[in-house]
Amino acid sequence: MFKGSIVALITPMDDKGNICKKSLKKLIQYHIKNKTNAIVSVGTTGESATLNKNEHTNVIMNTLEFADEKIPIIAGTGSNATAESIILTKKLEKSGISGCLNVTPYYNRPTQQGLYLHFKAISESTYLPQILYNVPNRTGCDLLPQTIAQLSKLKNIIGLKDASGDLSRVSMIKQLVKNDFLLISGDDATALDFIQLGGIGVISVTANIAAEYMYKMCKLALQGDFTNARKINSRLNILHHLLFQETNPIPIKWAAKYIGLIEYNSLRLPMTTLLQENKKILKKAIQSILL
């Protein structure tokens, strides 16, 4: 369940900024139909930073309900407060989620010792599988390979989502951890190279609108057919970049609305809608690649 194309699912909202269950259900059905391997619910792309605690839990529970056990659900349970992450994780223990994605504590800028103790405390509080999530350009801290190696020894820390974009780290980390420790890309633009270096898949933003392509690309890559995987990736490459021309999830929510996967292109402040000039560029790319 923790390999291949895993979508970092957007959280659809209505025109008043409330969670749109109708669009959420449609999105999940789309991913089941197109064989996405798993869903991350309420991660960075799911706008965890602007959902309150009840909404956060409710979106995960709605995602589980709509998935109906047809696709594994990984819950975003990270926080910059260790105690808060533990509370959310324990709250979801009997929910049916397959595991948790735990981002490094943002804004606090903890030391490596602080990062180790943070994830250790969460790990010791639960039996749920834990995936570490390193995204330095958004959190202000960087989980280093040596700290990852330490954490990999804890019983239920099973892998890492690495969104650093630094491919040199893949081999470095692989040398420091056991063979069954999962390395998952968190950067669509470098995901194929990440897999070729020993990763087992990608937690993808692009998969929100190109689920079938991302599934096929990852499947081929994991089978060792990098020639055909690269053909698909070359087709998607402009999308990988355009979906980050403004802060994620601004472009991907506009794109999902444009192709009819969600009803409204709604975000909560301080996130704002895609600039008009960027809409034109992304629209052109979507028309040539997906429509």
PDB file of N, CA and C in Angstrom, residues 168-260:
ATOM      1  N   SER A 168      20.825  13.455  -4.223  1.00  0.00           N
ATOM      2  CA  SER A 168      22.025  12.847  -3.640  1.00  0.00           C
ATOM      3  C   SER A 168      21.719  12.196  -2.297  1.00  0.00           C
ATOM      4  N   ARG A 169      20.622  12.587  -1.689  1.00  0.00           N
ATOM      5  CA  ARG A 169      20.272  12.039  -0.380  1.00  0.00           C
ATOM      6  C   ARG A 169      19.733  10.612  -0.449  1.00  0.00           C
ATOM      7  N   VAL A 170      19.197  10.224  -1.603  1.00  0.00           N
ATOM      8  CA  VAL A 170      18.582   8.899  -1.705  1.00  0.00           C
ATOM      9  C   VAL A 170      19.607   7.816  -1.404  1.00  0.00           C
ATOM     10  N   SER A 171      20.719   7.841  -2.105  1.00  0.00           N
ATOM     11  CA  SER A 171      21.765   6.837  -1.884  1.00  0.00           C
ATOM     12  C   SER A 171      22.361   6.953  -0.493  1.00  0.00           C
ATOM     13  N   MET A 172      22.517   8.182  -0.031  1.00  0.00           N
ATOM     14  CA  MET A 172      23.087   8.422   1.297  1.00  0.00           C
ATOM     15  C   MET A 172      22.222   7.793   2.386  1.00  0.00           C
ATOM     16  N   ILE A 173      20.910   8.021   2.286  1.00  0.00           N
ATOM     17  CA  ILE A 173      19.994   7.478   3.296  1.00  0.00           C
ATOM     18  C   ILE A 173      19.914   5.963   3.192  1.00  0.00           C
ATOM     19  N   LYS A 174      19.885   5.445   1.961  1.00  0.00           N
ATOM     20  CA  LYS A 174      19.797   3.988   1.772  1.00  0.00           C
ATOM     21  C   LYS A 174      20.960   3.262   2.438  1.00  0.00           C
ATOM     22  N   GLN A 175      22.116   3.885   2.464  1.00  0.00           N
ATOM     23  CA  GLN A 175      23.279   3.270   3.097  1.00  0.00           C
ATOM     24  C   GLN A 175      23.166   3.246   4.617  1.00  0.00           C
ATOM     25  N   LEU A 176      22.291   4.092   5.159  1.00  0.00           N
ATOM     26  CA  LEU A 176      22.203   4.247   6.616  1.00  0.00           C
ATOM     27  C   LEU A 176      21.029   3.503   7.237  1.00  0.00           C
ATOM     28  N   VAL A 177      20.087   3.029   6.409  1.00  0.00           N
ATOM     29  CA  VAL A 177      18.874   2.399   6.942  1.00  0.00           C
ATOM     30  C   VAL A 177      18.754   0.957   6.451  1.00  0.00           C
ATOM     31  N   LYS A 178      17.833   0.222   7.047  1.00  0.00           N
ATOM     32  CA  LYS A 178      17.601  -1.157   6.623  1.00  0.00           C
ATOM     33  C   LYS A 178      16.892  -1.179   5.268  1.00  0.00           C
ATOM     34  N   ASN A 179      16.960  -2.324   4.606  1.00  0.00           N
ATOM     35  CA  ASN A 179      16.401  -2.453   3.263  1.00  0.00           C
ATOM     36  C   ASN A 179      14.895  -2.244   3.210  1.00  0.00           C
ATOM     37  N   ASP A 180      14.207  -2.511   4.321  1.00  0.00           N
ATOM     38  CA  ASP A 180      12.751  -2.394   4.304  1.00  0.00           C
ATOM     39  C   ASP A 180      12.255  -0.995   4.686  1.00  0.00           C
ATOM     40  N   PHE A 181      13.173  -0.052   4.903  1.00  0.00           N
ATOM     41  CA  PHE A 181      12.771   1.321   5.191  1.00  0.00           C
ATOM     42  C   PHE A 181      12.378   1.983   3.873  1.00  0.00           C
ATOM     43  N   LEU A 182      11.183   2.554   3.820  1.00  0.00           N
ATOM     44  CA  LEU A 182      10.625   3.052   2.567  1.00  0.00           C
ATOM     45  C   LEU A 182      11.068   4.487   2.277  1.00  0.00           C
ATOM     46  N   LEU A 183      11.573   4.694   1.082  1.00  0.00           N
ATOM     47  CA  LEU A 183      11.926   6.041   0.645  1.00  0.00           C
ATOM     48  C   LEU A 183      10.953   6.467  -0.451  1.00  0.00           C
ATOM     49  N   ILE A 184      10.210   7.530  -0.161  1.00  0.00           N
ATOM     50  CA  ILE A 184       9.150   8.004  -1.052  1.00  0.00           C
ATOM     51  C   ILE A 184       9.446   9.441  -1.455  1.00  0.00           C
ATOM     52  N   SER A 185       9.413   9.713  -2.737  1.00  0.00           N
ATOM     53  CA  SER A 185       9.643  11.079  -3.211  1.00  0.00           C
ATOM     54  C   SER A 185       8.465  11.967  -2.843  1.00  0.00           C
ATOM     55  N   GLY A 186       8.770  13.215  -2.538  1.00  0.00           N
ATOM     56  CA  GLY A 186       7.729  14.212  -2.325  1.00  0.00           C
ATOM     57  C   GLY A 186       7.847  15.348  -3.310  1.00  0.00           C
ATOM     58  N   ASP A 187       8.525  15.076  -4.420  1.00  0.00           N
ATOM     59  CA  ASP A 187       8.793  16.104  -5.426  1.00  0.00           C
ATOM     60  C   ASP A 187       8.539  15.517  -6.806  1.00  0.00           C
ATOM     61  N   ASP A 188       7.412  15.890  -7.427  1.00  0.00           N
ATOM     62  CA  ASP A 188       7.033  15.305  -8.720  1.00  0.00           C
ATOM     63  C   ASP A 188       8.110  15.455  -9.787  1.00  0.00           C
ATOM     64  N   ALA A 189       8.771  16.595  -9.817  1.00  0.00           N
ATOM     65  CA  ALA A 189       9.737  16.874 -10.883  1.00  0.00           C
ATOM     66  C   ALA A 189      10.926  15.916 -10.864  1.00  0.00           C
ATOM     67  N   THR A 190      11.270  15.402  -9.689  1.00  0.00           N
ATOM     68  CA  THR A 190      12.428  14.499  -9.588  1.00  0.00           C
ATOM     69  C   THR A 190      12.026  13.079  -9.183  1.00  0.00           C
ATOM     70  N   ALA A 191      10.734  12.793  -9.158  1.00  0.00           N
ATOM     71  CA  ALA A 191      10.245  11.516  -8.631  1.00  0.00           C
ATOM     72  C   ALA A 191      10.766  10.310  -9.404  1.00  0.00           C
ATOM     73  N   LEU A 192      10.786  10.389 -10.727  1.00  0.00           N
ATOM     74  CA  LEU A 192      11.237   9.237 -11.509  1.00  0.00           C
ATOM     75  C   LEU A 192      12.699   8.936 -11.225  1.00  0.00           C
ATOM     76  N   ASP A 193      13.532   9.959 -11.177  1.00  0.00           N
ATOM     77  CA  ASP A 193      14.945   9.746 -10.844  1.00  0.00           C
ATOM     78  C   ASP A 193      15.084   9.212  -9.417  1.00  0.00           C
ATOM     79  N   PHE A 194      14.247   9.678  -8.530  1.00  0.00           N
ATOM     80  CA  PHE A 194      14.239   9.213  -7.141  1.00  0.00           C
ATOM     81  C   PHE A 194      13.967   7.706  -7.089  1.00  0.00           C
ATOM     82  N   ILE A 195      12.971   7.259  -7.861  1.00  0.00           N
ATOM     83  CA  ILE A 195      12.654   5.826  -7.908  1.00  0.00           C
ATOM     84  C   ILE A 195      13.817   5.035  -8.504  1.00  0.00           C
ATOM     85  N   GLN A 196      14.416   5.570  -9.543  1.00  0.00           N
ATOM     86  CA  GLN A 196      15.528   4.872 -10.188  1.00  0.00           C
ATOM     87  C   GLN A 196      16.716   4.718  -9.236  1.00  0.00           C
ATOM     88  N   LEU A 197      16.831   5.621  -8.274  1.00  0.00           N
ATOM     89  CA  LEU A 197      17.908   5.554  -7.291  1.00  0.00           C
ATOM     90  C   LEU A 197      17.566   4.660  -6.098  1.00  0.00           C
ATOM     91  N   GLY A 198      16.342   4.127  -6.082  1.00  0.00           N
ATOM     92  CA  GLY A 198      15.977   3.204  -5.014  1.00  0.00           C
ATOM     93  C   GLY A 198      14.719   3.550  -4.251  1.00  0.00           C
ATOM     94  N   GLY A 199      14.018   4.607  -4.643  1.00  0.00           N
ATOM     95  CA  GLY A 199      12.755   4.952  -4.003  1.00  0.00           C
ATOM     96  C   GLY A 199      11.648   3.998  -4.420  1.00  0.00           C
ATOM     97  N   ILE A 200      10.543   4.019  -3.684  1.00  0.00           N
ATOM     98  CA  ILE A 200       9.459   3.074  -3.988  1.00  0.00           C
ATOM     99  C   ILE A 200       8.193   3.778  -4.472  1.00  0.00           C
ATOM    100  N   GLY A 201       8.289   5.077  -4.749  1.00  0.00           N
ATOM    101  CA  GLY A 201       7.122   5.779  -5.258  1.00  0.00           C
ATOM    102  C   GLY A 201       7.170   7.252  -4.964  1.00  0.00           C
ATOM    103  N   VAL A 202       6.017   7.905  -5.117  1.00  0.00           N
ATOM    104  CA  VAL A 202       5.939   9.355  -4.932  1.00  0.00           C
ATOM    105  C   VAL A 202       4.610   9.711  -4.282  1.00  0.00           C
ATOM    106  N   ILE A 203       4.653  10.638  -3.345  1.00  0.00           N
ATOM    107  CA  ILE A 203       3.438  11.278  -2.848  1.00  0.00           C
ATOM    108  C   ILE A 203       3.286  12.528  -3.692  1.00  0.00           C
ATOM    109  N   SER A 204       2.302  12.496  -4.587  1.00  0.00           N
ATOM    110  CA  SER A 204       2.278  13.371  -5.751  1.00  0.00           C
ATOM    111  C   SER A 204       1.179  14.425  -5.719  1.00  0.00           C
ATOM    112  N   VAL A 205       1.552  15.638  -6.139  1.00  0.00           N
ATOM    113  CA  VAL A 205       0.587  16.706  -6.381  1.00  0.00           C
ATOM    114  C   VAL A 205      -0.017  16.529  -7.778  1.00  0.00           C
ATOM    115  N   THR A 206       0.822  16.243  -8.754  1.00  0.00           N
ATOM    116  CA  THR A 206       0.374  16.069 -10.143  1.00  0.00           C
ATOM    117  C   THR A 206      -0.703  15.003 -10.270  1.00  0.00           C
ATOM    118  N   ALA A 207      -0.633  13.966  -9.433  1.00  0.00           N
ATOM    119  CA  ALA A 207      -1.611  12.874  -9.502  1.00  0.00           C
ATOM    120  C   ALA A 207      -3.035  13.339  -9.253  1.00  0.00           C
ATOM    121  N   ASN A 208      -3.223  14.505  -8.639  1.00  0.00           N
ATOM    122  CA  ASN A 208      -4.563  15.027  -8.424  1.00  0.00           C
ATOM    123  C   ASN A 208      -5.336  15.187  -9.727  1.00  0.00           C
ATOM    124  N   ILE A 209      -4.625  15.517 -10.820  1.00  0.00           N
ATOM    125  CA  ILE A 209      -5.298  15.719 -12.104  1.00  0.00           C
ATOM    126  C   ILE A 209      -4.809  14.759 -13.191  1.00  0.00           C
ATOM    127  N   ALA A 210      -3.739  14.014 -12.907  1.00  0.00           N
ATOM    128  CA  ALA A 210      -3.177  13.093 -13.907  1.00  0.00           C
ATOM    129  C   ALA A 210      -2.944  11.728 -13.267  1.00  0.00           C
ATOM    130  N   ALA A 211      -3.971  11.219 -12.597  1.00  0.00           N
ATOM    131  CA  ALA A 211      -3.835   9.998 -11.808  1.00  0.00           C
ATOM    132  C   ALA A 211      -3.412   8.793 -12.643  1.00  0.00           C
ATOM    133  N   GLU A 212      -4.035   8.628 -13.800  1.00  0.00           N
ATOM    134  CA  GLU A 212      -3.723   7.468 -14.642  1.00  0.00           C
ATOM    135  C   GLU A 212      -2.277   7.499 -15.113  1.00  0.00           C
ATOM    136  N   TYR A 213      -1.810   8.662 -15.543  1.00  0.00           N
ATOM    137  CA  TYR A 213      -0.425   8.797 -16.004  1.00  0.00           C
ATOM    138  C   TYR A 213       0.570   8.521 -14.878  1.00  0.00           C
ATOM    139  N   MET A 214       0.306   9.080 -13.703  1.00  0.00           N
ATOM    140  CA  MET A 214       1.236   8.889 -12.590  1.00  0.00           C
ATOM    141  C   MET A 214       1.270   7.434 -12.137  1.00  0.00           C
ATOM    142  N   TYR A 215       0.111   6.784 -12.141  1.00  0.00           N
ATOM    143  CA  TYR A 215       0.060   5.364 -11.781  1.00  0.00           C
ATOM    144  C   TYR A 215       0.894   4.534 -12.760  1.00  0.00           C
ATOM    145  N   LYS A 216       0.699   4.777 -14.051  1.00  0.00           N
ATOM    146  CA  LYS A 216       1.427   4.006 -15.070  1.00  0.00           C
ATOM    147  C   LYS A 216       2.923   4.278 -15.005  1.00  0.00           C
ATOM    148  N   MET A 217       3.298   5.548 -14.819  1.00  0.00           N
ATOM    149  CA  MET A 217       4.719   5.889 -14.745  1.00  0.00           C
ATOM    150  C   MET A 217       5.395   5.174 -13.586  1.00  0.00           C
ATOM    151  N   CYS A 218       4.766   5.221 -12.422  1.00  0.00           N
ATOM    152  CA  CYS A 218       5.350   4.581 -11.244  1.00  0.00           C
ATOM    153  C   CYS A 218       5.399   3.063 -11.397  1.00  0.00           C
ATOM    154  N   LYS A 219       4.335   2.496 -11.955  1.00  0.00           N
ATOM    155  CA  LYS A 219       4.301   1.047 -12.155  1.00  0.00           C
ATOM    156  C   LYS A 219       5.439   0.588 -13.064  1.00  0.00           C
ATOM    157  N   LEU A 220       5.608   1.287 -14.177  1.00  0.00           N
ATOM    158  CA  LEU A 220       6.687   0.940 -15.109  1.00  0.00           C
ATOM    159  C   LEU A 220       8.059   1.099 -14.455  1.00  0.00           C
ATOM    160  N   ALA A 221       8.240   2.190 -13.721  1.00  0.00           N
ATOM    161  CA  ALA A 221       9.529   2.441 -13.069  1.00  0.00           C
ATOM    162  C   ALA A 221       9.843   1.359 -12.045  1.00  0.00           C
ATOM    163  N   LEU A 222       8.849   0.970 -11.266  1.00  0.00           N
ATOM    164  CA  LEU A 222       9.075  -0.055 -10.240  1.00  0.00           C
ATOM    165  C   LEU A 222       9.297  -1.429 -10.853  1.00  0.00           C
ATOM    166  N   GLN A 223       8.865  -1.615 -12.116  1.00  0.00           N
ATOM    167  CA  GLN A 223       9.144  -2.853 -12.853  1.00  0.00           C
ATOM    168  C   GLN A 223      10.506  -2.803 -13.547  1.00  0.00           C
ATOM    169  N   GLY A 224      11.157  -1.648 -13.482  1.00  0.00           N
ATOM    170  CA  GLY A 224      12.466  -1.479 -14.103  1.00  0.00           C
ATOM    171  C   GLY A 224      12.427  -0.996 -15.539  1.00  0.00           C
ATOM    172  N   ASP A 225      11.221  -0.683 -16.030  1.00  0.00           N
ATOM    173  CA  ASP A 225      11.077  -0.204 -17.408  1.00  0.00           C
ATOM    174  C   ASP A 225      11.169   1.331 -17.422  1.00  0.00           C
ATOM    175  N   PHE A 226      12.376   1.824 -17.263  1.00  0.00           N
ATOM    176  CA  PHE A 226      12.568   3.269 -17.159  1.00  0.00           C
ATOM    177  C   PHE A 226      12.463   3.965 -18.519  1.00  0.00           C
ATOM    178  N   THR A 227      12.635   3.222 -19.591  1.00  0.00           N
ATOM    179  CA  THR A 227      12.496   3.825 -20.928  1.00  0.00           C
ATOM    180  C   THR A 227      11.065   4.314 -21.137  1.00  0.00           C
ATOM    181  N   ASN A 228      10.098   3.459 -20.884  1.00  0.00           N
ATOM    182  CA  ASN A 228       8.700   3.843 -21.078  1.00  0.00           C
ATOM    183  C   ASN A 228       8.192   4.740 -19.947  1.00  0.00           C
ATOM    184  N   ALA A 229       8.726   4.536 -18.759  1.00  0.00           N
ATOM    185  CA  ALA A 229       8.356   5.425 -17.644  1.00  0.00           C
ATOM    186  C   ALA A 229       8.794   6.852 -17.949  1.00  0.00           C
ATOM    187  N   ARG A 230       9.970   6.977 -18.562  1.00  0.00           N
ATOM    188  CA  ARG A 230      10.489   8.313 -18.870  1.00  0.00           C
ATOM    189  C   ARG A 230       9.680   8.996 -19.983  1.00  0.00           C
ATOM    190  N   LYS A 231       9.115   8.205 -20.881  1.00  0.00           N
ATOM    191  CA  LYS A 231       8.262   8.786 -21.918  1.00  0.00           C
ATOM    192  C   LYS A 231       7.033   9.451 -21.293  1.00  0.00           C
ATOM    193  N   ILE A 232       6.438   8.774 -20.318  1.00  0.00           N
ATOM    194  CA  ILE A 232       5.277   9.344 -19.626  1.00  0.00           C
ATOM    195  C   ILE A 232       5.690  10.570 -18.825  1.00  0.00           C
ATOM    196  N   ASN A 233       6.819  10.454 -18.141  1.00  0.00           N
ATOM    197  CA  ASN A 233       7.277  11.571 -17.318  1.00  0.00           C
ATOM    198  C   ASN A 233       7.598  12.794 -18.172  1.00  0.00           C
ATOM    199  N   SER A 234       8.139  12.586 -19.352  1.00  0.00           N
ATOM    200  CA  SER A 234       8.436  13.707 -20.248  1.00  0.00           C
ATOM    201  C   SER A 234       7.157  14.434 -20.647  1.00  0.00           C
ATOM    202  N   ARG A 235       6.093  13.668 -20.825  1.00  0.00           N
ATOM    203  CA  ARG A 235       4.791  14.261 -21.153  1.00  0.00           C
ATOM    204  C   ARG A 235       4.272  15.125 -20.005  1.00  0.00           C
ATOM    205  N   LEU A 236       4.516  14.663 -18.773  1.00  0.00           N
ATOM    206  CA  LEU A 236       3.990  15.343 -17.588  1.00  0.00           C
ATOM    207  C   LEU A 236       4.911  16.433 -17.043  1.00  0.00           C
ATOM    208  N   ASN A 237       6.123  16.492 -17.553  1.00  0.00           N
ATOM    209  CA  ASN A 237       7.147  17.331 -16.930  1.00  0.00           C
ATOM    210  C   ASN A 237       6.740  18.794 -16.793  1.00  0.00           C
ATOM    211  N   ILE A 238       6.101  19.344 -17.820  1.00  0.00           N
ATOM    212  CA  ILE A 238       5.692  20.756 -17.733  1.00  0.00           C
ATOM    213  C   ILE A 238       4.649  20.956 -16.631  1.00  0.00           C
ATOM    214  N   LEU A 239       3.766  19.957 -16.430  1.00  0.00           N
ATOM    215  CA  LEU A 239       2.787  20.044 -15.351  1.00  0.00           C
ATOM    216  C   LEU A 239       3.467  20.015 -13.987  1.00  0.00           C
ATOM    217  N   HIS A 240       4.473  19.128 -13.833  1.00  0.00           N
ATOM    218  CA  HIS A 240       5.210  19.060 -12.567  1.00  0.00           C
ATOM    219  C   HIS A 240       5.695  20.443 -12.149  1.00  0.00           C
ATOM    220  N   HIS A 241       6.134  21.218 -13.128  1.00  0.00           N
ATOM    221  CA  HIS A 241       6.695  22.546 -12.827  1.00  0.00           C
ATOM    222  C   HIS A 241       5.608  23.616 -12.710  1.00  0.00           C
ATOM    223  N   LEU A 242       4.631  23.602 -13.625  1.00  0.00           N
ATOM    224  CA  LEU A 242       3.592  24.633 -13.599  1.00  0.00           C
ATOM    225  C   LEU A 242       2.705  24.534 -12.355  1.00  0.00           C
ATOM    226  N   LEU A 243       2.574  23.341 -11.805  1.00  0.00           N
ATOM    227  CA  LEU A 243       1.754  23.181 -10.597  1.00  0.00           C
ATOM    228  C   LEU A 243       2.437  23.737  -9.351  1.00  0.00           C
ATOM    229  N   PHE A 244       3.664  24.236  -9.553  1.00  0.00           N
ATOM    230  CA  PHE A 244       4.370  24.908  -8.456  1.00  0.00           C
ATOM    231  C   PHE A 244       4.809  26.315  -8.854  1.00  0.00           C
ATOM    232  N   GLN A 245       4.175  26.865  -9.904  1.00  0.00           N
ATOM    233  CA  GLN A 245       4.529  28.229 -10.316  1.00  0.00           C
ATOM    234  C   GLN A 245       4.068  29.248  -9.280  1.00  0.00           C
ATOM    235  N   GLU A 246       3.047  28.896  -8.522  1.00  0.00           N
ATOM    236  CA  GLU A 246       2.675  29.616  -7.312  1.00  0.00           C
ATOM    237  C   GLU A 246       2.609  28.592  -6.190  1.00  0.00           C
ATOM    238  N   THR A 247       2.502  29.052  -4.957  1.00  0.00           N
ATOM    239  CA  THR A 247       2.562  28.156  -3.816  1.00  0.00           C
ATOM    240  C   THR A 247       1.495  27.063  -3.883  1.00  0.00           C
ATOM    241  N   ASN A 248       1.915  25.824  -3.714  1.00  0.00           N
ATOM    242  CA  ASN A 248       1.004  24.688  -3.618  1.00  0.00           C
ATOM    243  C   ASN A 248       0.101  24.869  -2.381  1.00  0.00           C
ATOM    244  N   PRO A 249      -1.234  24.678  -2.508  1.00  0.00           N
ATOM    245  CA  PRO A 249      -1.990  24.063  -3.600  1.00  0.00           C
ATOM    246  C   PRO A 249      -2.731  25.046  -4.505  1.00  0.00           C
ATOM    247  N   ILE A 250      -2.253  26.265  -4.650  1.00  0.00           N
ATOM    248  CA  ILE A 250      -2.965  27.250  -5.468  1.00  0.00           C
ATOM    249  C   ILE A 250      -3.165  26.752  -6.912  1.00  0.00           C
ATOM    250  N   PRO A 251      -2.091  26.351  -7.626  1.00  0.00           N
ATOM    251  CA  PRO A 251      -2.295  25.919  -9.022  1.00  0.00           C
ATOM    252  C   PRO A 251      -3.098  24.623  -9.152  1.00  0.00           C
ATOM    253  N   ILE A 252      -2.848  23.654  -8.263  1.00  0.00           N
ATOM    254  CA  ILE A 252      -3.513  22.361  -8.429  1.00  0.00           C
ATOM    255  C   ILE A 252      -5.011  22.463  -8.164  1.00  0.00           C
ATOM    256  N   LYS A 253      -5.430  23.344  -7.268  1.00  0.00           N
ATOM    257  CA  LYS A 253      -6.875  23.492  -7.044  1.00  0.00           C
ATOM    258  C   LYS A 253      -7.547  24.156  -8.249  1.00  0.00           C
ATOM    259  N   TRP A 254      -6.870  25.133  -8.839  1.00  0.00           N
ATOM    260  CA  TRP A 254      -7.426  25.752 -10.044  1.00  0.00           C
ATOM    261  C   TRP A 254      -7.524  24.718 -11.164  1.00  0.00           C
ATOM    262  N   ALA A 255      -6.480  23.900 -11.305  1.00  0.00           N
ATOM    263  CA  ALA A 255      -6.454  22.884 -12.366  1.00  0.00           C
ATOM    264  C   ALA A 255      -7.546  21.833 -12.160  1.00  0.00           C
ATOM    265  N   ALA A 256      -7.770  21.417 -10.918  1.00  0.00           N
ATOM    266  CA  ALA A 256      -8.800  20.425 -10.634  1.00  0.00           C
ATOM    267  C   ALA A 256     -10.188  20.972 -10.949  1.00  0.00           C
ATOM    268  N   LYS A 257     -10.392  22.241 -10.669  1.00  0.00           N
ATOM    269  CA  LYS A 257     -11.666  22.885 -11.021  1.00  0.00           C
ATOM    270  C   LYS A 257     -11.803  22.985 -12.543  1.00  0.00           C
ATOM    271  N   TYR A 258     -10.718  23.331 -13.222  1.00  0.00           N
ATOM    272  CA  TYR A 258     -10.754  23.523 -14.667  1.00  0.00           C
ATOM    273  C   TYR A 258     -11.138  22.229 -15.399  1.00  0.00           C
ATOM    274  N   ILE A 259     -10.657  21.093 -14.925  1.00  0.00           N
ATOM    275  CA  ILE A 259     -10.983  19.833 -15.617  1.00  0.00           C
ATOM    276  C   ILE A 259     -12.232  19.165 -15.036  1.00  0.00           C
ATOM    277  N   GLY A 260     -12.892  19.821 -14.080  1.00  0.00           N
ATOM    278  CA  GLY A 260     -14.181  19.359 -13.600  1.00  0.00           C
ATOM    279  C   GLY A 260     -14.158  18.353 -12.463  1.00  0.00           C
TER     280      GLY A 260
END
